[in-house]
PDB file of C-alpha atoms and ligand atoms in Angstrom:
ATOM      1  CA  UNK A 210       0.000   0.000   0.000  1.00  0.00           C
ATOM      2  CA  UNK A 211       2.877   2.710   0.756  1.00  0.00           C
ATOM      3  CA  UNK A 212       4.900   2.101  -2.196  1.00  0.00           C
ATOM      4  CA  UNK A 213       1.598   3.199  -4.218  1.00  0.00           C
ATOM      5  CA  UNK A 214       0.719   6.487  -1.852  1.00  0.00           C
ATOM      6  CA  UNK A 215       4.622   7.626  -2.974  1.00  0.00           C
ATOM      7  CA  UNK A 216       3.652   6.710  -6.450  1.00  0.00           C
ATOM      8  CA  UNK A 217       1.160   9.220  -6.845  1.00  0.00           C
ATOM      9  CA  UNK A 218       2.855  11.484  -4.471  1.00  0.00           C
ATOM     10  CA  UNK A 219       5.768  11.791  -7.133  1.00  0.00           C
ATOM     11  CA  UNK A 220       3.135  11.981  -9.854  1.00  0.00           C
ATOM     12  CA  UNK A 221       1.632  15.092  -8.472  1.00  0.00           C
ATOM     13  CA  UNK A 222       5.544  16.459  -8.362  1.00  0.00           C
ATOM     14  CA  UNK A 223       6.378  14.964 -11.312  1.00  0.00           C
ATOM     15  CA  UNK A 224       2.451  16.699 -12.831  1.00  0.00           C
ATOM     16  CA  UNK A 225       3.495  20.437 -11.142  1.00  0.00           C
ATOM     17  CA  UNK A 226       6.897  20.459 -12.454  1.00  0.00           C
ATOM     18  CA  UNK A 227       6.438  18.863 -16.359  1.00  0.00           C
ATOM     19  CA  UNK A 228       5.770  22.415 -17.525  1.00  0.00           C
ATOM     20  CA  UNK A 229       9.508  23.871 -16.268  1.00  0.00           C
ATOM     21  CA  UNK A 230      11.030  20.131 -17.316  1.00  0.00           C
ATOM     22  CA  UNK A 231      10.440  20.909 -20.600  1.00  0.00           C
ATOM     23  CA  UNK A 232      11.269  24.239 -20.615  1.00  0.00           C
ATOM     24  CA  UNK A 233      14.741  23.275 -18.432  1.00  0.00           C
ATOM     25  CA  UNK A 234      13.920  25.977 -15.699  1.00  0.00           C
ATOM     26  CA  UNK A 235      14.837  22.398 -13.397  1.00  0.00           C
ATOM     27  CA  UNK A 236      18.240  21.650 -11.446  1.00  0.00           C
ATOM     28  CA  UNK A 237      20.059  18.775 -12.827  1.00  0.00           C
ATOM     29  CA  UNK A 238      19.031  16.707  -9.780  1.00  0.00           C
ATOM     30  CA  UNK A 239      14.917  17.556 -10.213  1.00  0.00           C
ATOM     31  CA  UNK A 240      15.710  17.034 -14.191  1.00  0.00           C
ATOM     32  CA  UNK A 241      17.123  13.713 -13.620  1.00  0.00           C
ATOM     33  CA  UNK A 242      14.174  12.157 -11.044  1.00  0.00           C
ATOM     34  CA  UNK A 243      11.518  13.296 -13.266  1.00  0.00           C
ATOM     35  CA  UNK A 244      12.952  11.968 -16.204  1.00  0.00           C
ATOM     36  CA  UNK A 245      13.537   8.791 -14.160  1.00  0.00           C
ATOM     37  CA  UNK A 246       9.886   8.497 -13.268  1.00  0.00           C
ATOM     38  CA  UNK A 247       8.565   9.375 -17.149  1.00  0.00           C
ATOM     39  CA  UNK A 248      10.744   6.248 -18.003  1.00  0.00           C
ATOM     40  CA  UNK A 249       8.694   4.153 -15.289  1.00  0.00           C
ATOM     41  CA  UNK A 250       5.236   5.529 -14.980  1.00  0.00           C
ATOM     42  CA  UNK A 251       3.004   5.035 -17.878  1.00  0.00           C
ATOM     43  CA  UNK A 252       0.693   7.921 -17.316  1.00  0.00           C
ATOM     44  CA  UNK A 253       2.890  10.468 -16.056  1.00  0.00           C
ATOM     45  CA  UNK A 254       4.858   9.794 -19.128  1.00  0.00           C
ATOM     46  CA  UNK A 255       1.298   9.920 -21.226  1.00  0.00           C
ATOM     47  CA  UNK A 256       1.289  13.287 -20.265  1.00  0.00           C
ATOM     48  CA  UNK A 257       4.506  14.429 -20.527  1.00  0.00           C
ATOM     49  CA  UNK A 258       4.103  13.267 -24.427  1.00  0.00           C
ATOM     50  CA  UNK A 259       0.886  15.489 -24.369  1.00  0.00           C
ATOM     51  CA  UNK A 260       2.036  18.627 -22.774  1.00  0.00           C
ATOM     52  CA  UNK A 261       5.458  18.027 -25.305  1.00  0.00           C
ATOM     53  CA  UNK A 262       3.094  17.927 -28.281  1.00  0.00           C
ATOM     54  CA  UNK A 263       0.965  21.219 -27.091  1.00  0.00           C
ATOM     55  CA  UNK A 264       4.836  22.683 -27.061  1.00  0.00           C
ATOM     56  CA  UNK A 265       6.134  21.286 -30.713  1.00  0.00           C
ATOM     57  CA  UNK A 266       3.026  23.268 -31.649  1.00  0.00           C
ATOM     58  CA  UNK A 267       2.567  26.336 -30.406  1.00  0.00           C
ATOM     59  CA  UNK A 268       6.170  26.217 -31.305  1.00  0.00           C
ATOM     60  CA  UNK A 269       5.769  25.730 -34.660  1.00  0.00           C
ATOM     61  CA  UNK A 270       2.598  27.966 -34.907  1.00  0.00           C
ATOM     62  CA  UNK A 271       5.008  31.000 -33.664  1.00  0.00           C
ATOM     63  CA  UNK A 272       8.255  29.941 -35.433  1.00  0.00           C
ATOM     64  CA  UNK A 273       6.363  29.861 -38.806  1.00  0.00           C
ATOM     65  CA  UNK A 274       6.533  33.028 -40.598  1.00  0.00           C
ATOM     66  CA  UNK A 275       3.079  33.542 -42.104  1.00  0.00           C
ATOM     67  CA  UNK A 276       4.967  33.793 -45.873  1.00  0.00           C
ATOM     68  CA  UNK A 277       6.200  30.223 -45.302  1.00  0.00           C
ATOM     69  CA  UNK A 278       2.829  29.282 -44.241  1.00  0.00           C
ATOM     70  CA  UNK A 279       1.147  30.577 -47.024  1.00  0.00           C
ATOM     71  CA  UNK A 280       3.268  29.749 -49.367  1.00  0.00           C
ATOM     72  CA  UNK A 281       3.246  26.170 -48.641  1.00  0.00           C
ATOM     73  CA  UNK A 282      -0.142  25.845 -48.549  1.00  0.00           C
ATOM     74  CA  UNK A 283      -1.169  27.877 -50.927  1.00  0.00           C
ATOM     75  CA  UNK A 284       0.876  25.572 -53.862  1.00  0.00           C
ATOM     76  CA  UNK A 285      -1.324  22.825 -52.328  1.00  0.00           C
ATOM     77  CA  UNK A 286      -4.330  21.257 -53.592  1.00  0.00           C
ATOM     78  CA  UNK A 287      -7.157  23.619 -53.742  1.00  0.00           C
ATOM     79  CA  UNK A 288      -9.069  22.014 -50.273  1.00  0.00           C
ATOM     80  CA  UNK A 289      -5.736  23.191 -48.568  1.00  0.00           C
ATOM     81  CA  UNK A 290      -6.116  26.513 -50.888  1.00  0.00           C
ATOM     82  CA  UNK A 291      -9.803  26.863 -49.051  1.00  0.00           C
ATOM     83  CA  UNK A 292      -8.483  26.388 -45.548  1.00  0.00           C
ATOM     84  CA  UNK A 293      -5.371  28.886 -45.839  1.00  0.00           C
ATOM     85  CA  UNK A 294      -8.087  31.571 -46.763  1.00  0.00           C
ATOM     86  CA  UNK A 295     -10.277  30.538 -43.571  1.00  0.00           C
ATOM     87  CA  UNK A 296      -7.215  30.926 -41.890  1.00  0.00           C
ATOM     88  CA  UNK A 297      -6.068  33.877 -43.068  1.00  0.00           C
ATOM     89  CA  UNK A 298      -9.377  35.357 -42.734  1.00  0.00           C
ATOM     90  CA  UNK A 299      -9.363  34.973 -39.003  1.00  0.00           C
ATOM     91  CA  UNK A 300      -5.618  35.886 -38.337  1.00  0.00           C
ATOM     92  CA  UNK A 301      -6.820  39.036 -40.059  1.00  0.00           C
ATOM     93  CA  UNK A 302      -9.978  39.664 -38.343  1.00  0.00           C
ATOM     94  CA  UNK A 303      -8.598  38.393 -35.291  1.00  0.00           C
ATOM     95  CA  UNK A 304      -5.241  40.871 -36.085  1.00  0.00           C
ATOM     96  CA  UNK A 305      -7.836  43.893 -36.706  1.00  0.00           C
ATOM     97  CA  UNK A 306     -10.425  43.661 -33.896  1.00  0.00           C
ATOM     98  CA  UNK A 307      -7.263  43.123 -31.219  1.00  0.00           C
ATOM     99  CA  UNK A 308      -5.699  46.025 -33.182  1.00  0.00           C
ATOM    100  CA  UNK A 309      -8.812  48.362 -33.016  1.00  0.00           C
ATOM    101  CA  UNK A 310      -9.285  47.033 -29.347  1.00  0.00           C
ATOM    102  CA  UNK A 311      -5.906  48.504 -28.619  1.00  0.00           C
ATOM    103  CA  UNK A 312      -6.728  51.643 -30.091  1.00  0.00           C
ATOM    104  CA  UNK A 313     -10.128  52.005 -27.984  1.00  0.00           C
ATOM    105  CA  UNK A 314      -8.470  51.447 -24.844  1.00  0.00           C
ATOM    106  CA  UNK A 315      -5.632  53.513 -25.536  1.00  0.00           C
ATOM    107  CA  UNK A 316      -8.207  56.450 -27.026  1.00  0.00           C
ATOM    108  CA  UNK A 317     -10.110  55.956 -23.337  1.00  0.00           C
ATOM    109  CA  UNK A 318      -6.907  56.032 -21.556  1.00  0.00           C
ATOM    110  CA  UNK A 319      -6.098  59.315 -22.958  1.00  0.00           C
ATOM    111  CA  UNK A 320      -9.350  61.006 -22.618  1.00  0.00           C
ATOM    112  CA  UNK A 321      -8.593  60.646 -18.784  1.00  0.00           C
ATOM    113  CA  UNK A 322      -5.046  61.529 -18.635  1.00  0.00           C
ATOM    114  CA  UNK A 323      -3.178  64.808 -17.960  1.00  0.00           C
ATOM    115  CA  UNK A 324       0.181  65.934 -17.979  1.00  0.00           C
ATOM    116  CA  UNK A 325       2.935  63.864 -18.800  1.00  0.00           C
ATOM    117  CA  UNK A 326       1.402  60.588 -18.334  1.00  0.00           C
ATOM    118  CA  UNK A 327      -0.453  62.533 -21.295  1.00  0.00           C
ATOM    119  CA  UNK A 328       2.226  62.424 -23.724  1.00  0.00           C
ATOM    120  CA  UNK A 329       4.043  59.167 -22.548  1.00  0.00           C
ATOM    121  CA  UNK A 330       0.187  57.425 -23.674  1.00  0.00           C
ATOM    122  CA  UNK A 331      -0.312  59.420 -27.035  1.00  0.00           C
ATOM    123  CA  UNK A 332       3.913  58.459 -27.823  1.00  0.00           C
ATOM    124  CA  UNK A 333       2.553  55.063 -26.801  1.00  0.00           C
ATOM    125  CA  UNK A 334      -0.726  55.320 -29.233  1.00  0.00           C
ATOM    126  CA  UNK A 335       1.567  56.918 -32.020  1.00  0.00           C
ATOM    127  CA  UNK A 336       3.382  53.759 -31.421  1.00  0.00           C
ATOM    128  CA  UNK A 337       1.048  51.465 -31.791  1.00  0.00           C
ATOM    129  CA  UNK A 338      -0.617  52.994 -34.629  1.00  0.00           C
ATOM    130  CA  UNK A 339       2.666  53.369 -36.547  1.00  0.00           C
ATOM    131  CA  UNK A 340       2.926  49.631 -36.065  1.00  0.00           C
ATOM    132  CA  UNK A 341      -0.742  49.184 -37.482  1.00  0.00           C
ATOM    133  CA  UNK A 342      -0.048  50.970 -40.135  1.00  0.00           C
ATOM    134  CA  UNK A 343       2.970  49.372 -41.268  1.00  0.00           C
ATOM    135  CA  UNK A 344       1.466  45.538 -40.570  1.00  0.00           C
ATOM    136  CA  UNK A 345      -1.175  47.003 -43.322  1.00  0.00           C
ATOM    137  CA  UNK A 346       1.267  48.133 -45.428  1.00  0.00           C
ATOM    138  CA  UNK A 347       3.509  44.538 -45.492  1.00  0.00           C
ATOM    139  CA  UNK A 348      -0.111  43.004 -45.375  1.00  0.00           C
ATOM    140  CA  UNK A 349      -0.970  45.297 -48.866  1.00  0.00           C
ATOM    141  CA  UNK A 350       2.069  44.525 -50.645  1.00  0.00           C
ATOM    142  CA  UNK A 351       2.130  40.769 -49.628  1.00  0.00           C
ATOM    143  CA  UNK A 352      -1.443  40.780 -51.386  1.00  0.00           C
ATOM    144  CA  UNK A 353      -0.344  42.810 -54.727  1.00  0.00           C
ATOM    145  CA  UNK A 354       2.706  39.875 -54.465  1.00  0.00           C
ATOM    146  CA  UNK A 355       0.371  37.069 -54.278  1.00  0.00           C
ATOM    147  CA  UNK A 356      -1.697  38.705 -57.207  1.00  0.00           C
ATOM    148  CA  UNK A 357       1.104  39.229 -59.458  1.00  0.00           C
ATOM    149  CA  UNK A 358       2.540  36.262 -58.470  1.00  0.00           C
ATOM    150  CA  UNK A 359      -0.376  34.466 -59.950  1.00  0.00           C
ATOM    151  CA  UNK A 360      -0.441  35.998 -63.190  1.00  0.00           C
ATOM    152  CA  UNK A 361       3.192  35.151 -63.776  1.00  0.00           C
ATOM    153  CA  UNK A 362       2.578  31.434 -63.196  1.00  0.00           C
ATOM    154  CA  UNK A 363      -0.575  31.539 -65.751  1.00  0.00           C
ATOM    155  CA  UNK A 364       1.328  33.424 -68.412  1.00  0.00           C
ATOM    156  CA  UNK A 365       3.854  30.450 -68.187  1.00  0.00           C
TER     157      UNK A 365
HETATM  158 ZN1   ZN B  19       3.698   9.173 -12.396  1.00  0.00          ZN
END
């Protein structure tokens, strides 16, 4: 009966401290027990392979420059064509309303501010906005590429 109690005792370590295993935040020692325990404990190791996965792809869903992305996919077969554009119809809505979001609360915060607080928010808004206005700009010019692009590879 005790061996099991420290079982699941280790499991809830081994469970709290998965997240800084993989992200080596641990000391050699801590490293080396829970990677010890993942080699002997089916379900602790079930999750390790889970949260590991969840990593690889938010990973890969940050690491992945949006040109690669599209590129990729958009040589694909039209299905994967269709999906790209539902994809990069929500990256953009999603990119506009959290943009415009931004804006509001940053319009709000400087309806109620004074002095130099005042300036520090609209440099801060100018800021922003500057960077709004250049992620349309790169979004513009990747469009008029895609466009061109396409009439290249139909004239061939
Ligand atoms: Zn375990």
């Amino acid at each position: 009966m005790k061996p099991q109690t420290n079982t699941s005792n280790l499991c809830d370590e081994v469970a709290v401290q998965l997240s800084a295993y993989l992200d080596d935040e641990l000391t050699q020692q801590q490293a080396q027990r829970i990677g010890l325990h993942l080699k002997q404990c089916a379900s602790c190791n079930a999750l390790y392979a889970e949260l590991k996965a969840q990593r690889t792809d938010l990973k890969h869903a940050l690491l992945e420059t949006p040109e690669t992305t599209e590129l990729l996919q958009l040589e694909q077969e039209p299905g994967a064509r269709g999906l790209a554009f539902i994809g990069w119809g929500l990256f953009i809505f999603a990119a506009l309303l959290l943009a415009a979001l931004f804006s509001w609360q940053f319009i709000a915060s400087l309806l109620t501010a004074s002095g130099l607080v005042f300036w520090i928010q609209l440099a801060t808004a100018l800021l922003y906005i500057g960077l709004f206005v250049l992620f349309l700009s790169v979004l513009r010019q990747r469009l008029i590429a895609r466009k061109t692009d396409k009439y290249k590879k139909v004239k061939l």
